[in-house]
XYZ file of C-alpha atoms in Angstrom:
765
model
C -34.914 -97.563 26.469
C -38.064 -95.694 27.438
C -39.692 -92.911 25.417
C -39.156 -89.284 26.590
C -42.067 -87.947 28.861
C -42.511 -84.150 28.936
C -42.897 -82.453 32.372
C -45.556 -79.711 32.730
C -44.738 -76.093 32.159
C -45.915 -73.416 34.460
C -47.980 -71.249 32.118
C -48.479 -68.453 34.741
C -44.636 -67.886 34.706
C -44.409 -68.010 30.917
C -42.040 -70.982 31.146
C -40.601 -72.608 27.960
C -38.062 -75.267 27.119
C -34.709 -75.027 25.549
C -32.870 -77.807 23.876
C -29.263 -78.463 24.900
C -27.442 -80.116 22.000
C -24.427 -82.013 23.209
C -21.192 -82.300 21.157
C -20.519 -85.399 19.103
C -18.637 -87.770 21.400
C -16.422 -89.091 18.555
C -16.696 -86.182 16.359
C -18.404 -88.162 13.632
C -21.621 -87.424 11.576
C -23.246 -90.749 12.480
C -22.682 -90.212 16.250
C -25.900 -90.607 18.199
C -27.673 -87.213 18.872
C -27.760 -86.648 22.589
C -29.589 -83.695 24.030
C -31.340 -82.465 27.157
C -34.326 -80.214 27.817
C -34.171 -77.384 30.327
C -36.935 -75.090 31.536
C -36.466 -71.370 31.501
C -38.439 -68.077 31.568
C -38.597 -65.330 28.985
C -36.181 -62.413 29.253
C -37.610 -59.016 28.920
C -36.375 -57.568 25.564
C -34.766 -54.488 27.210
C -32.918 -56.255 29.953
C -29.613 -58.332 29.861
C -30.155 -61.869 28.662
C -30.298 -64.332 31.471
C -30.264 -67.206 29.035
C -28.797 -66.994 25.477
C -30.161 -69.249 22.792
C -30.795 -69.494 19.114
C -34.313 -69.913 17.652
C -34.682 -72.155 14.658
C -36.847 -71.466 11.631
C -37.254 -74.540 9.441
C -39.777 -76.653 7.516
C -41.043 -79.788 9.325
C -41.115 -81.795 6.080
C -42.434 -85.276 6.152
C -44.283 -85.885 9.472
C -43.266 -89.575 9.595
C -40.709 -90.189 12.414
C -37.253 -90.772 10.825
C -34.947 -91.335 13.806
C -34.677 -90.993 17.558
C -32.531 -88.741 19.639
C -31.520 -89.168 23.197
C -33.276 -86.487 25.446
C -32.133 -86.863 29.063
C -31.346 -90.467 28.358
C -34.854 -91.228 26.833
C -35.855 -91.617 23.180
C -37.715 -88.877 21.320
C -38.670 -89.329 17.595
C -37.817 -86.599 15.093
C -38.210 -86.071 11.346
C -35.459 -86.566 8.771
C -35.155 -82.834 8.175
C -34.700 -82.026 11.788
C -32.207 -84.944 12.160
C -30.060 -83.506 9.350
C -30.224 -79.994 10.946
C -29.051 -81.170 14.442
C -26.092 -83.019 12.829
C -25.120 -80.049 10.887
C -25.487 -77.721 13.754
C -23.677 -79.924 16.234
C -20.007 -78.981 16.982
C -17.263 -81.054 18.572
C -16.323 -78.809 21.476
C -19.283 -77.042 23.053
C -22.970 -77.391 23.909
C -25.480 -75.332 22.076
C -28.815 -73.961 23.290
C -31.678 -74.067 20.749
C -35.388 -73.463 20.579
C -37.070 -75.861 18.111
C -40.766 -75.989 18.278
C -41.177 -79.671 17.302
C -38.959 -80.673 20.330
C -39.426 -77.818 22.888
C -43.222 -78.017 22.685
C -45.157 -81.162 23.673
C -47.017 -81.657 20.421
C -49.302 -84.244 21.991
C -50.686 -81.608 24.519
C -53.038 -79.179 22.954
C -53.277 -77.027 26.013
C -49.513 -76.599 26.007
C -49.467 -75.908 22.218
C -52.037 -73.130 22.749
C -50.022 -71.558 25.561
C -46.615 -71.884 23.797
C -47.956 -70.638 20.491
C -48.996 -67.471 22.305
C -45.462 -67.049 23.543
C -43.784 -67.730 20.349
C -43.366 -64.032 19.165
C -41.585 -63.289 22.453
C -39.453 -66.413 22.179
C -38.225 -65.320 18.865
C -37.841 -61.775 19.980
C -35.646 -62.659 22.883
C -33.379 -65.138 20.926
C -29.854 -64.101 20.332
C -29.972 -65.159 16.771
C -32.377 -66.596 14.256
C -31.116 -69.707 12.424
C -32.883 -70.510 9.158
C -32.479 -74.136 8.023
C -33.315 -74.712 4.297
C -32.588 -78.359 4.326
C -29.951 -80.918 3.349
C -27.698 -80.362 0.327
C -29.573 -81.376 -2.904
C -29.794 -80.230 -6.643
C -26.373 -78.480 -6.401
C -27.578 -76.207 -3.504
C -23.970 -75.763 -2.473
C -23.285 -73.927 -5.781
C -26.401 -71.752 -5.358
C -25.520 -70.811 -1.774
C -22.014 -69.841 -2.825
C -23.371 -67.733 -5.794
C -25.826 -65.972 -3.478
C -22.955 -65.077 -1.007
C -20.903 -63.751 -3.809
C -23.770 -61.735 -5.364
C -24.492 -60.431 -1.861
C -20.920 -59.156 -1.361
C -20.626 -57.327 -4.630
C -19.820 -59.836 -7.408
C -22.034 -58.906 -10.254
C -21.289 -61.853 -12.726
C -24.419 -63.449 -14.066
C -25.155 -67.170 -13.709
C -23.591 -68.420 -16.970
C -24.204 -72.223 -16.895
C -27.401 -74.261 -17.000
C -26.143 -76.013 -13.910
C -25.788 -72.766 -11.943
C -29.144 -71.518 -13.135
C -30.907 -74.778 -12.166
C -29.254 -74.820 -8.840
C -30.471 -71.390 -8.015
C -33.923 -72.143 -9.348
C -34.277 -75.254 -7.162
C -32.995 -73.336 -4.050
C -35.592 -70.558 -4.652
C -38.268 -73.225 -4.994
C -37.463 -74.971 -1.737
C -40.512 -75.725 0.574
C -39.240 -73.506 3.379
C -40.133 -70.311 1.446
C -43.884 -71.359 1.289
C -44.167 -72.097 4.975
C -46.683 -69.977 6.982
C -44.819 -69.672 10.141
C -41.672 -68.234 8.345
C -43.405 -64.814 8.142
C -43.680 -64.296 11.806
C -40.301 -65.841 12.580
C -38.498 -63.479 10.182
C -40.445 -60.314 11.092
C -39.749 -60.853 14.751
C -36.550 -63.030 14.838
C -34.564 -60.909 12.271
C -36.021 -57.571 13.229
C -33.802 -54.517 12.691
C -29.988 -55.140 12.975
C -30.707 -58.774 13.856
C -31.015 -59.474 10.182
C -27.252 -59.203 9.988
C -26.959 -61.928 12.775
C -29.618 -64.201 11.232
C -28.030 -67.207 9.628
C -29.232 -69.177 6.599
C -27.969 -72.747 6.477
C -28.312 -75.246 3.586
C -26.381 -78.415 3.954
C -22.819 -77.212 5.110
C -23.201 -73.710 3.427
C -23.945 -70.783 5.512
C -24.826 -67.191 4.789
C -26.186 -64.221 6.557
C -29.798 -63.351 5.779
C -28.864 -59.754 4.843
C -26.301 -61.103 2.396
C -28.770 -63.686 0.956
C -31.232 -60.944 0.372
C -28.714 -58.620 -1.337
C -27.891 -61.525 -3.561
C -31.421 -62.181 -4.524
C -31.995 -58.419 -5.145
C -29.222 -58.482 -7.598
C -30.745 -61.520 -9.311
C -34.143 -59.643 -9.468
C -32.346 -56.598 -11.043
C -31.182 -58.832 -13.883
C -34.642 -60.429 -14.128
C -36.209 -56.988 -14.513
C -34.210 -56.271 -17.629
C -35.050 -59.819 -18.932
C -31.480 -61.352 -18.538
C -32.501 -64.190 -16.338
C -35.878 -65.332 -14.866
C -36.640 -67.206 -11.716
C -40.293 -68.017 -10.965
C -40.843 -67.577 -7.239
C -37.986 -65.085 -6.471
C -40.433 -62.365 -5.474
C -42.070 -64.342 -2.652
C -38.733 -64.473 -0.813
C -38.126 -60.720 -1.356
C -41.744 -60.142 -0.115
C -40.601 -61.812 3.137
C -37.772 -59.380 3.423
C -40.213 -56.492 2.744
C -42.457 -57.811 5.610
C -39.400 -58.075 7.830
C -38.385 -54.557 7.197
C -41.844 -53.162 7.759
C -42.195 -55.028 11.066
C -45.472 -55.970 12.662
C -48.601 -53.978 12.804
C -51.587 -53.723 10.522
C -54.875 -55.637 10.750
C -55.114 -59.335 10.968
C -57.191 -59.381 7.814
C -54.479 -57.563 5.795
C -51.842 -60.247 6.899
C -54.336 -63.009 6.053
C -54.582 -61.675 2.626
C -50.762 -61.281 2.086
C -50.126 -64.768 3.378
C -53.097 -66.703 1.915
C -51.038 -68.970 -0.254
C -48.636 -69.881 2.414
C -48.647 -73.448 3.750
C -49.146 -74.951 7.117
C -49.746 -78.434 8.462
C -52.815 -77.172 10.359
C -55.287 -74.806 8.741
C -55.732 -73.002 12.140
C -52.092 -72.014 11.839
C -52.950 -69.728 8.958
C -54.377 -67.477 11.649
C -52.378 -68.394 14.728
C -49.062 -67.876 12.739
C -49.968 -64.201 12.427
C -51.174 -63.205 15.941
C -47.674 -62.222 16.931
C -47.246 -59.599 14.255
C -50.802 -58.365 13.650
C -52.411 -55.413 15.563
C -55.320 -57.230 17.094
C -56.933 -54.030 18.274
C -57.874 -53.497 14.620
C -61.030 -55.586 14.042
C -61.715 -55.728 17.787
C -59.692 -59.004 18.091
C -57.738 -57.980 21.258
C -59.525 -60.921 23.026
C -58.530 -63.510 20.379
C -56.075 -66.274 21.456
C -54.859 -69.382 19.813
C -56.762 -72.396 20.819
C -56.013 -75.873 19.397
C -59.214 -77.341 20.811
C -61.353 -74.975 18.655
C -62.415 -76.244 15.250
C -60.897 -74.481 12.199
C -64.167 -73.358 10.911
C -64.937 -71.659 14.200
C -61.701 -69.756 14.047
C -62.327 -68.433 10.628
C -65.925 -67.595 11.505
C -64.870 -65.481 14.459
C -62.300 -63.569 12.555
C -64.850 -62.654 9.864
C -67.707 -61.751 12.220
C -65.343 -59.481 14.368
C -64.042 -57.764 11.278
C -67.460 -57.049 9.858
C -69.050 -55.817 13.048
C -66.120 -53.689 14.224
C -65.310 -52.107 10.791
C -68.961 -51.926 9.522
C -67.639 -52.743 6.093
C -67.925 -55.856 3.803
C -64.167 -56.066 2.908
C -63.979 -59.685 4.116
C -66.545 -60.673 1.422
C -63.946 -59.921 -1.312
C -62.011 -63.025 -0.073
C -64.891 -65.533 -0.004
C -64.541 -66.776 -3.520
C -63.289 -70.274 -2.849
C -63.892 -72.724 0.062
C -63.401 -76.276 1.196
C -65.004 -76.109 4.642
C -68.661 -76.824 4.034
C -69.874 -75.632 7.417
C -68.923 -72.078 6.907
C -71.477 -69.336 5.928
C -70.747 -68.005 2.525
C -69.740 -64.536 3.974
C -66.828 -66.085 5.998
C -63.487 -66.392 4.161
C -62.027 -69.953 4.111
C -58.284 -69.167 4.577
C -57.362 -72.838 4.249
C -57.804 -72.618 0.499
C -55.230 -71.037 -1.847
C -56.435 -68.220 -3.969
C -54.019 -66.763 -6.399
C -56.586 -64.632 -8.237
C -55.719 -60.978 -8.040
C -58.087 -58.709 -6.037
C -59.949 -56.273 -8.275
C -59.231 -52.604 -8.064
C -61.747 -51.035 -5.716
C -62.424 -47.409 -4.569
C -60.657 -46.217 -1.353
C -60.677 -43.017 0.593
C -57.533 -42.752 2.707
C -57.520 -46.478 3.293
C -61.098 -46.619 4.664
C -63.490 -48.779 2.763
C -67.130 -47.753 3.157
C -69.475 -47.468 0.299
C -67.728 -44.349 -1.246
C -68.615 -43.096 -4.544
C -67.729 -40.034 -6.629
C -70.246 -37.213 -7.028
C -69.352 -35.098 -10.168
C -70.425 -31.485 -10.297
C -70.764 -32.139 -14.088
C -72.626 -35.343 -14.734
C -70.780 -36.513 -17.830
C -72.911 -39.662 -18.159
C -75.913 -37.589 -18.953
C -74.152 -35.150 -21.396
C -73.404 -35.722 -24.974
C -70.067 -37.356 -25.580
C -67.776 -37.279 -28.423
C -66.279 -40.261 -30.133
C -63.235 -40.396 -27.979
C -65.306 -40.607 -24.798
C -67.809 -43.253 -25.822
C -67.983 -46.111 -23.323
C -66.002 -44.157 -20.769
C -68.709 -43.592 -18.204
C -66.316 -42.490 -15.577
C -62.576 -42.925 -14.944
C -61.821 -45.753 -12.570
C -60.231 -45.283 -9.225
C -57.063 -46.936 -10.527
C -57.058 -44.583 -13.589
C -57.189 -41.711 -11.199
C -54.051 -42.997 -9.489
C -52.421 -43.531 -12.891
C -53.658 -40.326 -14.717
C -50.332 -39.121 -15.870
C -49.251 -42.630 -17.106
C -52.333 -43.439 -19.056
C -52.959 -39.924 -20.237
C -56.764 -40.446 -20.100
C -57.670 -36.730 -19.776
C -58.835 -34.487 -16.907
C -61.346 -35.561 -14.368
C -64.046 -33.135 -13.113
C -63.794 -31.758 -9.614
C -65.494 -34.254 -7.264
C -66.292 -34.933 -3.598
C -66.162 -38.273 -1.807
C -69.562 -39.052 -0.523
C -70.384 -41.831 2.014
C -73.356 -43.812 0.696
C -74.944 -43.767 4.192
C -75.016 -40.018 4.096
C -77.997 -40.440 1.644
C -79.702 -43.192 3.649
C -78.978 -42.066 7.153
C -81.688 -44.318 8.648
C -80.180 -47.509 7.144
C -79.521 -50.208 9.801
C -75.856 -51.169 10.394
C -74.466 -54.555 9.399
C -75.812 -57.232 11.615
C -75.010 -60.790 12.279
C -77.754 -63.032 13.611
C -77.582 -64.502 17.109
C -76.809 -67.830 15.772
C -73.951 -66.170 13.768
C -75.105 -67.765 10.502
C -76.774 -64.796 8.751
C -75.136 -61.480 7.828
C -77.851 -58.790 7.157
C -76.338 -56.015 4.987
C -78.267 -52.971 3.244
C -77.828 -52.795 -0.550
C -79.526 -53.171 -3.901
C -79.975 -56.284 -6.031
C -78.992 -54.193 -9.107
C -78.492 -56.575 -12.012
C -78.382 -60.245 -13.120
C -75.713 -62.153 -15.063
C -77.161 -63.123 -18.501
C -74.184 -64.614 -20.300
C -70.818 -66.045 -19.164
C -67.646 -67.007 -20.871
C -65.593 -70.058 -19.925
C -63.193 -69.368 -17.071
C -59.852 -67.884 -17.958
C -56.763 -69.787 -16.698
C -55.629 -68.744 -13.243
C -51.975 -68.482 -14.159
C -50.376 -68.028 -17.680
C -46.934 -69.080 -16.217
C -47.888 -72.298 -14.548
C -48.420 -74.365 -17.759
C -46.979 -73.321 -21.080
C -50.291 -73.841 -22.931
C -52.268 -71.507 -20.706
C -51.243 -68.354 -22.591
C -52.835 -69.760 -25.737
C -55.919 -70.882 -23.762
C -56.192 -67.261 -22.450
C -56.142 -65.679 -25.878
C -58.569 -68.254 -27.411
C -60.939 -67.394 -24.597
C -60.524 -63.613 -25.211
C -61.602 -64.341 -28.838
C -64.580 -66.256 -27.575
C -65.558 -63.279 -25.271
C -65.383 -60.982 -28.132
C -67.592 -63.348 -30.265
C -69.947 -63.625 -27.421
C -70.336 -59.838 -27.335
C -70.853 -59.703 -31.121
C -73.674 -62.102 -30.820
C -75.774 -59.626 -28.796
C -76.524 -56.957 -31.319
C -79.983 -56.192 -29.898
C -79.110 -56.589 -26.217
C -79.370 -53.416 -23.996
C -76.299 -51.204 -24.375
C -75.479 -48.711 -21.675
C -72.369 -47.572 -23.382
C -73.810 -45.091 -25.835
C -73.354 -47.145 -29.013
C -71.601 -50.114 -30.595
C -68.152 -48.376 -30.587
C -68.591 -47.460 -26.879
C -69.489 -51.084 -26.041
C -66.417 -52.330 -27.915
C -64.190 -49.988 -25.950
C -65.856 -50.963 -22.692
C -65.308 -54.629 -23.495
C -61.487 -54.167 -23.493
C -61.582 -52.011 -20.453
C -63.664 -54.620 -18.760
C -61.199 -57.356 -19.457
C -58.519 -55.302 -17.984
C -60.719 -54.197 -15.098
C -60.125 -50.627 -16.241
C -56.395 -51.153 -15.567
C -55.058 -49.927 -18.861
C -56.013 -47.060 -21.104
C -56.725 -47.468 -24.818
C -54.055 -45.984 -27.175
C -51.306 -47.122 -24.826
C -49.890 -49.768 -27.104
C -48.269 -49.619 -30.503
C -48.619 -51.766 -33.560
C -45.861 -54.242 -34.167
C -43.613 -53.230 -36.992
C -44.745 -56.012 -39.388
C -48.141 -54.286 -39.660
C -46.747 -50.946 -40.760
C -47.687 -49.929 -44.214
C -45.340 -47.077 -44.313
C -42.771 -45.087 -42.191
C -45.315 -42.178 -41.917
C -48.150 -44.358 -40.577
C -49.417 -43.548 -37.114
C -47.937 -46.374 -34.948
C -50.465 -46.051 -32.177
C -53.307 -48.594 -32.063
C -56.544 -48.464 -30.056
C -59.126 -50.959 -29.069
C -60.686 -51.061 -32.541
C -57.472 -52.710 -33.798
C -57.214 -55.325 -31.191
C -58.296 -58.827 -32.254
C -59.044 -57.905 -35.864
C -61.044 -60.547 -37.873
C -58.918 -63.135 -39.672
C -58.940 -62.267 -43.460
C -61.056 -64.507 -45.452
C -58.241 -65.239 -47.939
C -55.887 -66.484 -45.120
C -55.350 -70.186 -45.274
C -53.620 -71.668 -42.258
C -50.501 -73.913 -42.429
C -50.353 -77.033 -40.260
C -49.817 -75.530 -36.718
C -47.155 -76.527 -34.321
C -46.104 -75.412 -30.898
C -42.773 -73.774 -29.912
C -42.857 -72.943 -26.207
C -42.103 -76.505 -25.275
C -38.769 -76.246 -26.885
C -37.452 -73.510 -24.595
C -35.856 -76.117 -22.210
C -32.746 -78.053 -22.914
C -34.466 -81.315 -22.019
C -37.029 -81.146 -24.744
C -34.578 -79.888 -27.374
C -32.386 -82.957 -26.577
C -35.370 -85.100 -26.850
C -36.305 -83.802 -30.193
C -32.725 -84.269 -31.264
C -32.799 -87.851 -30.112
C -36.050 -88.439 -32.079
C -34.193 -87.081 -35.167
C -31.532 -89.722 -34.650
C -33.298 -92.652 -33.112
C -31.766 -95.137 -35.472
C -28.221 -94.062 -34.438
C -28.187 -94.828 -30.790
C -31.319 -96.482 -29.378
C -30.409 -100.041 -28.629
C -33.565 -100.822 -26.602
C -35.216 -103.526 -28.645
C -38.558 -102.943 -26.678
C -38.695 -99.352 -27.960
C -40.913 -99.378 -31.008
C -39.930 -96.414 -33.169
C -42.836 -96.812 -35.480
C -45.259 -96.871 -32.591
C -44.106 -93.473 -31.303
C -43.903 -91.923 -34.835
C -47.590 -92.929 -35.407
C -48.584 -90.688 -32.468
C -47.237 -87.532 -34.067
C -49.612 -85.232 -36.048
C -50.122 -86.275 -39.646
C -47.829 -83.674 -41.154
C -44.857 -85.212 -39.215
C -45.373 -88.698 -40.521
C -42.118 -89.671 -42.231
C -40.879 -86.056 -42.071
C -38.233 -85.868 -39.444
C -36.553 -83.231 -41.701
C -39.299 -80.760 -40.816
C -38.357 -80.857 -37.102
C -34.648 -81.206 -37.834
C -34.124 -77.858 -39.810
C -34.994 -75.895 -36.752
C -34.066 -78.062 -33.720
C -30.557 -78.960 -34.988
C -29.820 -75.184 -34.829
C -30.458 -75.025 -31.136
C -29.482 -78.433 -29.884
C -26.123 -80.090 -29.835
C -26.612 -82.769 -27.261
C -28.102 -86.237 -27.313
C -30.282 -87.986 -24.919
C -29.444 -91.829 -25.075
C -31.632 -94.732 -24.457
C -32.271 -94.588 -20.784
C -35.753 -93.025 -20.162
C -36.334 -92.438 -23.850
C -39.956 -93.711 -23.640
C -40.856 -91.198 -20.968
C -39.148 -88.286 -22.731
C -40.731 -89.147 -26.075
C -44.091 -89.262 -24.315
C -43.618 -85.666 -23.248
C -42.521 -84.656 -26.700
C -45.482 -86.303 -28.498
C -47.985 -84.998 -25.949
C -46.585 -81.467 -26.345
C -46.885 -81.576 -29.981
C -50.441 -82.752 -29.902
C -51.447 -80.094 -27.392
C -49.952 -77.398 -29.625
C -51.684 -78.855 -32.605
C -55.026 -78.783 -30.834
C -54.464 -75.251 -29.524
C -53.727 -73.816 -32.987
C -56.773 -75.600 -34.377
C -58.794 -73.854 -31.756
C -57.328 -70.469 -32.960
C -58.174 -71.260 -36.553
C -61.771 -72.062 -35.607
C -62.253 -68.613 -34.156
C -63.014 -65.313 -35.941
C -60.094 -63.170 -34.672
C -56.327 -62.854 -35.104
C -55.186 -63.496 -31.470
C -51.826 -61.880 -32.123
C -53.006 -58.243 -31.890
C -54.268 -57.480 -28.327
C -53.335 -55.489 -25.396
C -52.020 -58.599 -23.529
C -48.374 -59.567 -23.338
C -48.210 -63.102 -22.451
C -45.109 -64.888 -21.111
C -45.444 -67.855 -23.415
C -45.697 -68.982 -26.922
C -48.860 -68.778 -29.074
C -48.897 -71.301 -31.983
C -49.504 -69.113 -35.044
C -50.984 -71.012 -37.942
C -50.907 -67.801 -40.066
C -47.298 -66.901 -39.563
C -46.411 -67.605 -43.207
C -49.014 -64.944 -44.274
C -47.683 -62.135 -42.221
C -44.935 -61.159 -44.530
C -41.066 -61.431 -44.292
C -40.751 -58.651 -41.729
C -41.473 -59.934 -38.250
C -40.215 -58.514 -34.887
C -38.476 -61.651 -33.848
C -34.722 -62.026 -33.924
C -34.815 -65.795 -34.668
C -34.476 -67.997 -37.695
C -37.641 -70.087 -38.216
C -38.150 -72.188 -41.223
C -41.559 -71.537 -42.874
C -42.450 -75.112 -42.758
C -42.567 -75.085 -38.956
C -45.240 -72.400 -38.796
C -44.196 -71.442 -35.343
C -43.818 -68.087 -33.520
C -41.987 -67.503 -30.244
C -43.857 -64.564 -28.441
C -40.883 -64.268 -26.074
C -37.856 -64.011 -28.270
C -34.734 -64.515 -26.236
C -36.992 -64.493 -23.108
C -36.332 -60.828 -22.555
C -38.767 -58.335 -21.255
C -37.269 -55.673 -23.475
C -38.236 -57.572 -26.708
C -41.788 -58.175 -25.382
C -42.071 -54.500 -24.550
C -41.113 -53.627 -28.128
C -44.233 -55.429 -29.327
C -46.704 -53.768 -27.048
C -45.306 -50.974 -24.741
C -47.703 -50.379 -21.768
C -48.838 -52.532 -18.847
C -47.251 -55.982 -19.098
C -49.766 -57.241 -16.710
C -53.012 -56.091 -18.451
C -54.455 -59.575 -18.174
C -53.878 -59.928 -14.390
C -57.518 -59.262 -13.392
C -59.020 -61.596 -15.978
C -56.968 -64.553 -14.825
C -59.023 -66.975 -12.728
C -62.281 -65.155 -13.573
C -65.111 -65.104 -16.179
C -66.278 -62.432 -18.620
C -70.005 -61.696 -18.305
C -72.836 -59.723 -19.782
C -75.659 -58.654 -17.492
C -79.303 -58.393 -18.248
C -78.867 -54.511 -18.354
C -76.082 -54.894 -20.881
C -73.152 -54.123 -18.599
C -69.820 -55.924 -19.209
C -67.495 -57.146 -16.505
C -65.400 -59.816 -14.732
C -66.848 -62.109 -12.121
C -65.665 -65.156 -10.076
C -65.023 -68.400 -12.123
C -67.629 -70.061 -9.810
C -70.371 -67.681 -11.014
C -73.377 -68.965 -12.880
C -76.033 -67.551 -15.285
C -78.736 -65.990 -13.143
C -76.506 -64.973 -10.291
C -77.185 -61.473 -9.051
C -74.965 -58.434 -9.055
C -75.473 -56.510 -5.768
C -74.314 -53.033 -4.918
C -73.938 -52.815 -1.199
C -74.126 -49.611 0.978
C -71.120 -50.701 2.990
C -69.137 -52.367 0.105
C -66.410 -50.674 -1.966
C -67.018 -52.999 -5.102
C -69.985 -54.871 -6.513
C -70.599 -58.534 -5.354
C -72.004 -61.536 -7.076
C -74.732 -63.174 -4.957
C -76.751 -66.358 -5.577
C -80.443 -67.026 -4.757
C -80.883 -69.527 -1.941
C -83.991 -70.878 -0.214
C -83.385 -68.351 2.548
C -81.576 -65.189 1.400
C -78.430 -65.232 -0.793
C -74.936 -66.770 -0.743
C -71.862 -64.719 -1.484
C -70.000 -65.887 -4.702
C -67.242 -63.149 -4.756
C -66.331 -59.666 -5.905
C -66.988 -58.280 -9.489
C -65.830 -55.647 -11.780
C -68.860 -54.008 -13.625
C -67.550 -51.684 -16.350
C -69.238 -48.259 -15.890
C -70.389 -48.540 -12.303
C -67.076 -48.909 -10.326
C -67.267 -45.365 -8.987
C -70.707 -45.543 -7.385
C -72.866 -44.787 -10.452
C -75.285 -47.532 -9.434
C -75.753 -46.109 -5.954
C -76.069 -42.641 -7.522
C -78.818 -44.000 -9.844
C -80.675 -45.522 -6.988
C -80.470 -42.307 -5.008
C -81.746 -40.291 -8.041
C -84.698 -42.559 -8.564
C -85.734 -42.631 -4.850
C -84.876 -46.256 -4.175
C -84.213 -47.244 -0.619
C -81.643 -50.010 0.251
C -83.217 -53.428 1.030
C -81.824 -55.571 3.859
C -80.090 -58.444 2.099
C -79.645 -61.659 4.053
C -76.376 -63.445 3.167
C -76.178 -67.055 4.470
């Protein structure tokens, strides 16, 4: 039987193909999939449908052909995921019209792909219904889909079993939700009331999109009060927010929102958004998908059009990471994931353009009292959160365009060969000292929270090692205050937290704590106990593994398993002391994990204990008590000094003193974490994935993890935030955006104006 051969489409008529799925001849799952392809034209959205069809949104999965279907009597290869969908969708009695990109577009013809991708938004818009295929049944997905349907129709009972929780967690983590094209397909295919018609299918279970969203919103409401937690839930609800908002907005804004979505081709990071972005913003009305064009050229054109049309450097904020070596440093590489949060930057009614605040009363040059040391000017984010942070009143001010003071400054220019961006600005400072990079995510790996706090302690030690370094923050106290504000990118105000109860000396003591009390020195008379780790025990698997370890002799029959060999890998204080583990873990574990896979499980347990041991030793080597800080981290910090903190500790859990462990998330509830430090739970968000630095002038701040000592800090006339640049043979390369404490409201530009400086033309290559 011959392979199917596509017939050419008439692009001028906006033709596209529909798949006609035939009924199963014998009514059985294994019946051969028989189809045909028919050519049709788009209906106008406001006219009666000439042809009704359903548009399918799904994840391609493995690209390796799995099976063949019959199309007009010829063979066409498809993937396993698509094979399962067609079998689930097929009915016994009638044909179905479907639009499925992998079949309806000739994927071997780049010219056709280009033309059809341009039509895709209209194809989804004209479809009678959007069908979302999450994949075949797996990991108890049937239970999760049924629970979502129940939650979405008003049942408010929580998931009460580990099986139900894991089923929901696995459904939320399915690859479909990370797919790039899903955004456009949902925004257009389920627009308005069509959300009630859109159907989500997983295996044999089906639920309306609107019902699924209501179910997820209920789960999120429970998550917010700490009753249940699902990592990745928000990205699905973000899709719903995008669907409700509809299309519009600049292509750059959509690229930022969807940066971490996945696509099989990097060009689709852009092409998958053309149907919902307003291409008139950024002068991109001419831009069309083109699968003959190299990916680097696509990204290059987007950046150049945005810079020239907007006359701003907003795109430079997204140039921190790259994998395409042929891109200039000022072009964002959208093929690379970047989960680092954007820094707060100044905005004037949504227009970014070198704006800074001109105070009638120049507080920086006045005498300041103790309460204002280090506070050179409230940040833009503080102005937005003034009532929440209670930072005091700001003086009357006027928003001033930097170009108003240098009216003859040339505009942003890109060279004829499109390789060099020329931008006016000032090379204002140089990075003198850098910390190690902070982890990019404290939730991804359990040990990252401890690494984060250890690095905070090292940053404070780094600062203390520069007593004679220039200090623009008035005095030592002002610099300490600015240190904490810099780590938070000025996101949280001091005095917004409270001491944990175990530090109270009396009921009358002031419970508020400011920056001077964060990371206090470890008392000289404190002697640590052997440290251990506790976060790894929060899952049933590990608890059962430890229980199994405690009772190895009872039920391990595998003669090849050498108990003594495994015991020898444990830290010294565990040698021959199973009772130390037993006292705690027998309280929380009642199951046993028998011989199968015991070697693998025990490897995890041993490695986890060793990591915890190493982390706590790093803590002991530092100068500061890492418990007291403005950061509330979602994981455990191994505390080698727990036994010295007294009997009153704000944790409702029984922990034997011999264990020396502290769970910083008791009961995994947000309420209990907030009881420790009320305030901004995400105070650490801007430090994640960055480095702390001290500049030659003594300024403190956060910079990209890729920064190096000697990199320059530039203040650009057309930028809304400082940038880190690197000296090159010809000009500078862009490293990324930076937070410089004390100059985030244009103080550097103001200083340059006052001293008569004129912007230089900086070439970025």
